[in-house]
XYZ file of C-alpha atoms in Angstrom:
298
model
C -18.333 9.819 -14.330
C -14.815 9.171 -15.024
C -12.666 7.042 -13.577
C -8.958 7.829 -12.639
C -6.372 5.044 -12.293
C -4.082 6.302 -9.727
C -0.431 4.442 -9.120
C 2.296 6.292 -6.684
C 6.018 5.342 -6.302
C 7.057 6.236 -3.124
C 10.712 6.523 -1.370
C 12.411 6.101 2.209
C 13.042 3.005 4.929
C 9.640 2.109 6.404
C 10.143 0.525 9.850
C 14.041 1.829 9.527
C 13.921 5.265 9.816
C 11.700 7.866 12.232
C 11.486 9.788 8.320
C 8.354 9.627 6.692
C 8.119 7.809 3.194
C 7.249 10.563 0.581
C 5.850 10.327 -3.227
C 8.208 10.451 -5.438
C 6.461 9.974 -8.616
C 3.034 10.144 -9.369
C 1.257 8.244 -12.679
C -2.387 8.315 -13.342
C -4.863 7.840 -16.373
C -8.073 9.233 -17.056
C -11.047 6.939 -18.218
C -14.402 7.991 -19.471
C -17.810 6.038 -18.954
C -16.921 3.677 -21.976
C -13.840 2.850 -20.088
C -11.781 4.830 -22.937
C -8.777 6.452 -22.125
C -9.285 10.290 -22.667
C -6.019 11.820 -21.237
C -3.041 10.736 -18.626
C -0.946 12.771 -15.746
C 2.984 12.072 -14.770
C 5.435 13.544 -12.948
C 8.517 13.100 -10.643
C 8.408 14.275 -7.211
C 11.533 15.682 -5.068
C 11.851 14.427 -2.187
C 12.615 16.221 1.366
C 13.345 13.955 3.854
C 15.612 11.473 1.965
C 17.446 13.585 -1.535
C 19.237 10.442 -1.987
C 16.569 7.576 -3.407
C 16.846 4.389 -1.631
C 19.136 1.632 -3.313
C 16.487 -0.886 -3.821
C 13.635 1.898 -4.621
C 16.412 3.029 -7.265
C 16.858 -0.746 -8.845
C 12.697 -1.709 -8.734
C 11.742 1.548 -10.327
C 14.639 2.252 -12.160
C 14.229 5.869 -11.612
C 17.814 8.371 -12.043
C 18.630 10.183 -9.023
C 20.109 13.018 -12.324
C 15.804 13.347 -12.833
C 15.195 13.452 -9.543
C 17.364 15.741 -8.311
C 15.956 17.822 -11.021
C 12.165 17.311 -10.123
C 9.568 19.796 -8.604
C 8.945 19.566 -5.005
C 5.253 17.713 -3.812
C 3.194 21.017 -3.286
C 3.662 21.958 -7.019
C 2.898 18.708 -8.514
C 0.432 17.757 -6.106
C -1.570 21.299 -7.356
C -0.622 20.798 -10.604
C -2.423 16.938 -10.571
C -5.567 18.930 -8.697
C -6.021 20.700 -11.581
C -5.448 18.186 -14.044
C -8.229 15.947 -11.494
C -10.882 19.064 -11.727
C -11.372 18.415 -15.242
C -13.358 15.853 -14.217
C -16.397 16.666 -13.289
C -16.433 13.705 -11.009
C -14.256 11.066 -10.850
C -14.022 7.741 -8.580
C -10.228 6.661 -7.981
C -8.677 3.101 -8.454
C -5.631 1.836 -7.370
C -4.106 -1.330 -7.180
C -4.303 -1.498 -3.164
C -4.877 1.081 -0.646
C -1.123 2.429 -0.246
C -1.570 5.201 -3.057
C -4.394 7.173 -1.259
C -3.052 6.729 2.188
C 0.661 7.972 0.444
C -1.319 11.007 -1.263
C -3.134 12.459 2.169
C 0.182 11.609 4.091
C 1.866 13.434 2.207
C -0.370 16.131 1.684
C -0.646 16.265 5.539
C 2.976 16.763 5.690
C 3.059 19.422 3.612
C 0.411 21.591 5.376
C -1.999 21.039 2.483
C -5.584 20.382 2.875
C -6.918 16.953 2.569
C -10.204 17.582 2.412
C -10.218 16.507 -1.219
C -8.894 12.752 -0.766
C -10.968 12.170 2.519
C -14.115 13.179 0.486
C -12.812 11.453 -3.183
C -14.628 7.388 -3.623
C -11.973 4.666 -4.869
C -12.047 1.469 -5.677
C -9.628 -1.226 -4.080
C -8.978 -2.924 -7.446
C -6.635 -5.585 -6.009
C -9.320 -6.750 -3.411
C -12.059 -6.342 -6.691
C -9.449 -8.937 -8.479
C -9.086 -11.447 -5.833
C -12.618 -11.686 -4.916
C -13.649 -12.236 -8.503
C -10.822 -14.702 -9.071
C -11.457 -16.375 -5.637
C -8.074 -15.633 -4.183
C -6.388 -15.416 -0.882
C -3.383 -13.743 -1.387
C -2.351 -10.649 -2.372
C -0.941 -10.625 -6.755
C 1.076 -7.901 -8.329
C -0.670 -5.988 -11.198
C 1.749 -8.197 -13.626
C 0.787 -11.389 -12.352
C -2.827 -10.347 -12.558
C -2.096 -9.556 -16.371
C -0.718 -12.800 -16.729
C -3.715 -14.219 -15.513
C -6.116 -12.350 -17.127
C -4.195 -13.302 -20.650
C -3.158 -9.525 -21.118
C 0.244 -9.162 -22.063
C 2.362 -6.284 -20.072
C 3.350 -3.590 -21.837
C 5.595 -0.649 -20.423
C 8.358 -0.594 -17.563
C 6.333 -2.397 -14.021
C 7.046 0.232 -11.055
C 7.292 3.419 -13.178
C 4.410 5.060 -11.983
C 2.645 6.051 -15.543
C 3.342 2.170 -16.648
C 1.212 0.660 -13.564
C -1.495 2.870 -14.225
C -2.069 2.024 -17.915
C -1.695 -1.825 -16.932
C -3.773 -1.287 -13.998
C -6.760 0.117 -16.398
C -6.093 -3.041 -18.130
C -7.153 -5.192 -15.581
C -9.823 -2.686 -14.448
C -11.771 -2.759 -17.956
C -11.630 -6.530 -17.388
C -13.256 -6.536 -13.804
C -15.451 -4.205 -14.197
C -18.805 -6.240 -14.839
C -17.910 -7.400 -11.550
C -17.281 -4.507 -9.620
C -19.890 -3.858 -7.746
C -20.259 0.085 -6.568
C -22.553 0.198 -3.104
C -19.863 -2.202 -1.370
C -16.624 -2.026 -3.310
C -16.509 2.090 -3.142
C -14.545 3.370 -0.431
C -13.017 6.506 1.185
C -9.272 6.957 3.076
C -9.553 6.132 6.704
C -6.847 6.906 9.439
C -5.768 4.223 10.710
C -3.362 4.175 14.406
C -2.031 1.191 14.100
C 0.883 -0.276 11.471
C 0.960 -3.430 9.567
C 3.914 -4.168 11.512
C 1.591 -4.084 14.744
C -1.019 -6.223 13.421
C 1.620 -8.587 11.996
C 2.299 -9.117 15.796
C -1.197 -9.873 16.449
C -1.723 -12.639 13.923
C 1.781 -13.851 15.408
C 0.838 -14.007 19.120
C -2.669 -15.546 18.008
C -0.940 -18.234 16.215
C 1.843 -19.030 19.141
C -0.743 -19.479 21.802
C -2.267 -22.029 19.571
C 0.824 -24.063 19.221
C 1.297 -23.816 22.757
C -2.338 -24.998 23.115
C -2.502 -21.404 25.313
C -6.697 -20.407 25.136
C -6.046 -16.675 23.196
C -7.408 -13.692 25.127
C -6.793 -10.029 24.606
C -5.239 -9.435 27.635
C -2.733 -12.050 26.672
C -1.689 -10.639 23.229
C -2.271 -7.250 24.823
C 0.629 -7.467 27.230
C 2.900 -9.733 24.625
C 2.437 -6.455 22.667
C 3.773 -4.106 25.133
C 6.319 -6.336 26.251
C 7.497 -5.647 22.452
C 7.482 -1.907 22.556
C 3.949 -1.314 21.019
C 2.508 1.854 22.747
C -0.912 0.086 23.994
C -1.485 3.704 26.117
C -2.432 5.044 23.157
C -5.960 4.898 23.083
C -6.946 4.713 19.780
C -4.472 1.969 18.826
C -4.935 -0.331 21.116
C -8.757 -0.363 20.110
C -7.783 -0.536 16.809
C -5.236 -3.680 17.234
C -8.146 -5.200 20.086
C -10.845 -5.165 16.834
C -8.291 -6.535 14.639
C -7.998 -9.163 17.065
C -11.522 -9.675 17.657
C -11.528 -10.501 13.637
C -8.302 -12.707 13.633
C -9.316 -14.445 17.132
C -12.390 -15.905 14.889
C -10.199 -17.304 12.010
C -8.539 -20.797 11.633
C -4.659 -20.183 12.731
C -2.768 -21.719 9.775
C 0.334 -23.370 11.139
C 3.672 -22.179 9.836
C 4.696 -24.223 6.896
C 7.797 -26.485 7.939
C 11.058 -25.651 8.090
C 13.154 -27.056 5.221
C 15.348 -30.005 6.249
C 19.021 -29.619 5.743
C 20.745 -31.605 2.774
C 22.706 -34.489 4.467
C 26.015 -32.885 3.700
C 24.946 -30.409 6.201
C 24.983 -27.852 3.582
C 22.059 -25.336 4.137
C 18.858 -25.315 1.404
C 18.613 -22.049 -1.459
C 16.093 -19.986 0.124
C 12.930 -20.169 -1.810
C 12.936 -16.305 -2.533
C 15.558 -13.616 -2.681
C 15.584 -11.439 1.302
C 14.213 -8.088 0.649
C 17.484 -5.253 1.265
C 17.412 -4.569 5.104
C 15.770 -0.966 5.212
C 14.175 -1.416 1.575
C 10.797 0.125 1.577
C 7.916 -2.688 2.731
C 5.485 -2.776 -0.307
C 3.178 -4.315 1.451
C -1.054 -2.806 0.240
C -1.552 -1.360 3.990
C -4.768 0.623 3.362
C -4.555 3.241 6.379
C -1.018 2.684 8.049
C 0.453 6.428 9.427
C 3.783 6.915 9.678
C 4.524 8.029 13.079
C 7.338 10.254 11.968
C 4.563 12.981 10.278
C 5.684 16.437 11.525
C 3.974 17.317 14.974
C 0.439 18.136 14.514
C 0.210 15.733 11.142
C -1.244 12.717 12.637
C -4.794 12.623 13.343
């Protein structure tokens, strides 16, 4: 068995555009049983939808549009990685999240290849592996897990080839944890967006400052007064068991507003506003974008 530590960088304007994000670079390295590295895979990715990269994507990865212009296109590489994958004879993915493998089948949806391959491939969440073993809440970055572990980061973060080799890092320190019947998983489509959900947790925790009892068919209709398509079948059961989980759950209050300086002047924010448009790097493991060609979407 051999396991392959998989890292995407990916390019558009999630929640700002009706384009799909797309793959623009794909990094992965190949361990053996003894957790060795035997061989690694990387490659740049031209995009369709959006030639131009995104200005923050451009900054955070500090990938040239000159070497992307000059890239292969996703069917190519995406064959080319197959084949470098088959010389496995099996393999079980990890990733740092679940946004590479839902990237990878989106985007080999969108280009009318099969999927079958990904839907049938294990993987291991190794960000959900990390903060259960370190008895965390909320989500880290791979380099503040290094930091943590003691490991000092080597490589550029957000170049694709980079993250992998750190992520092994922090996978050959887990892994007397890891724990195979429950932490191996598979893609799943999911119909509803982390946007969506976002709205759910909101609602929830707005009816309990307004001392409101929470029911479905409250947060139900506060979602379709905000444009969320609750006709759709699938993702309103989706967003109703998400609910059902949330519903259960303490509602943490909002942490306080900070009080203005008595010169009126306003506080420093306490981090830097994300680019409006930038690309939402949030670990969504099963979002679809609803911009995938006709037919795409499952």
């Amino acid at each position: 068995m051999d396991y392959i530590i998989l890292d995407i960088e990916f390019n558009g304007r999630k929640f700002a555009s009706d384009k799909p994000m797309e793959v623009i670079e794909i990094g992965a390295v190949r361990l053996n049983e003894s957790l060795q590295q035997v061989d690694e895979f990387s490659s740049l990715i031209k995009p369709v939808y959006f030639s131009k990269l995104n200005s923050f994507i451009r900054e955070k990865t500090g990938i040239a549009q000159e070497d992307i212009d000059v890239a292969k296109g996703c069917v190519p590489v995406f064959r080319a990685f197959r084949e470098w994958l088959d010389r496995s004879e099996a393999c079980t993915f990890v990733t740092w999240g679940g946004e590479d493998m839902k990237r990878i089948v989106l985007d080999t949806r969108m280009h009318r290849m099969d999927d079958a391959y990904w839907l049938q491939s294990d993987y291991y969440d190794l960000l959900k592996i990390y903060l259960r073993t370190r008895g965390l809440t909320n989500d880290v970055s791979v380099e503040k897990a290094l930091e943590e572990l003691g490991i000092p980061a080597q490589g550029t973060a957000h170049r694709a080839l980079d993250d992998a080799r750190m992520t092994a890092e922090i996978f050959r320190s887990v892994f007397p944890d890891i724990q195979p019947e429950t932490d191996a998983r598979r893609y799943k489509d999911m119909y509803s967006n982390a946007k969506e959900r976002r709205m759910v947790k909101n609602a929830l925790r707005g009816l309990v400052v307004q001392k409101v009892q929470p029911t479905w068919d409250i947060v139900a209709e506060k979602l379709a007064k905000a444009k969320v398509d609750m006709d759709n079948v699938k993702k309103a059961a989706e967003l109703k068991a998400y609910y059902d989980v949330e519903v259960e759950k303490p509602i943490k209050p909002r942490p306080p507003r900070p009080e203005r300086k008595p010169d009126g002047e306003q506080p420093e924010a306490s981090a830097k506003a994300q680019p409006e448009g930038a690309a939402d790097t949030e670990t969504d493991s099963g979002e679809v974008d609803a911009a995938l060609p006709e037919g795409e979407q499952q």
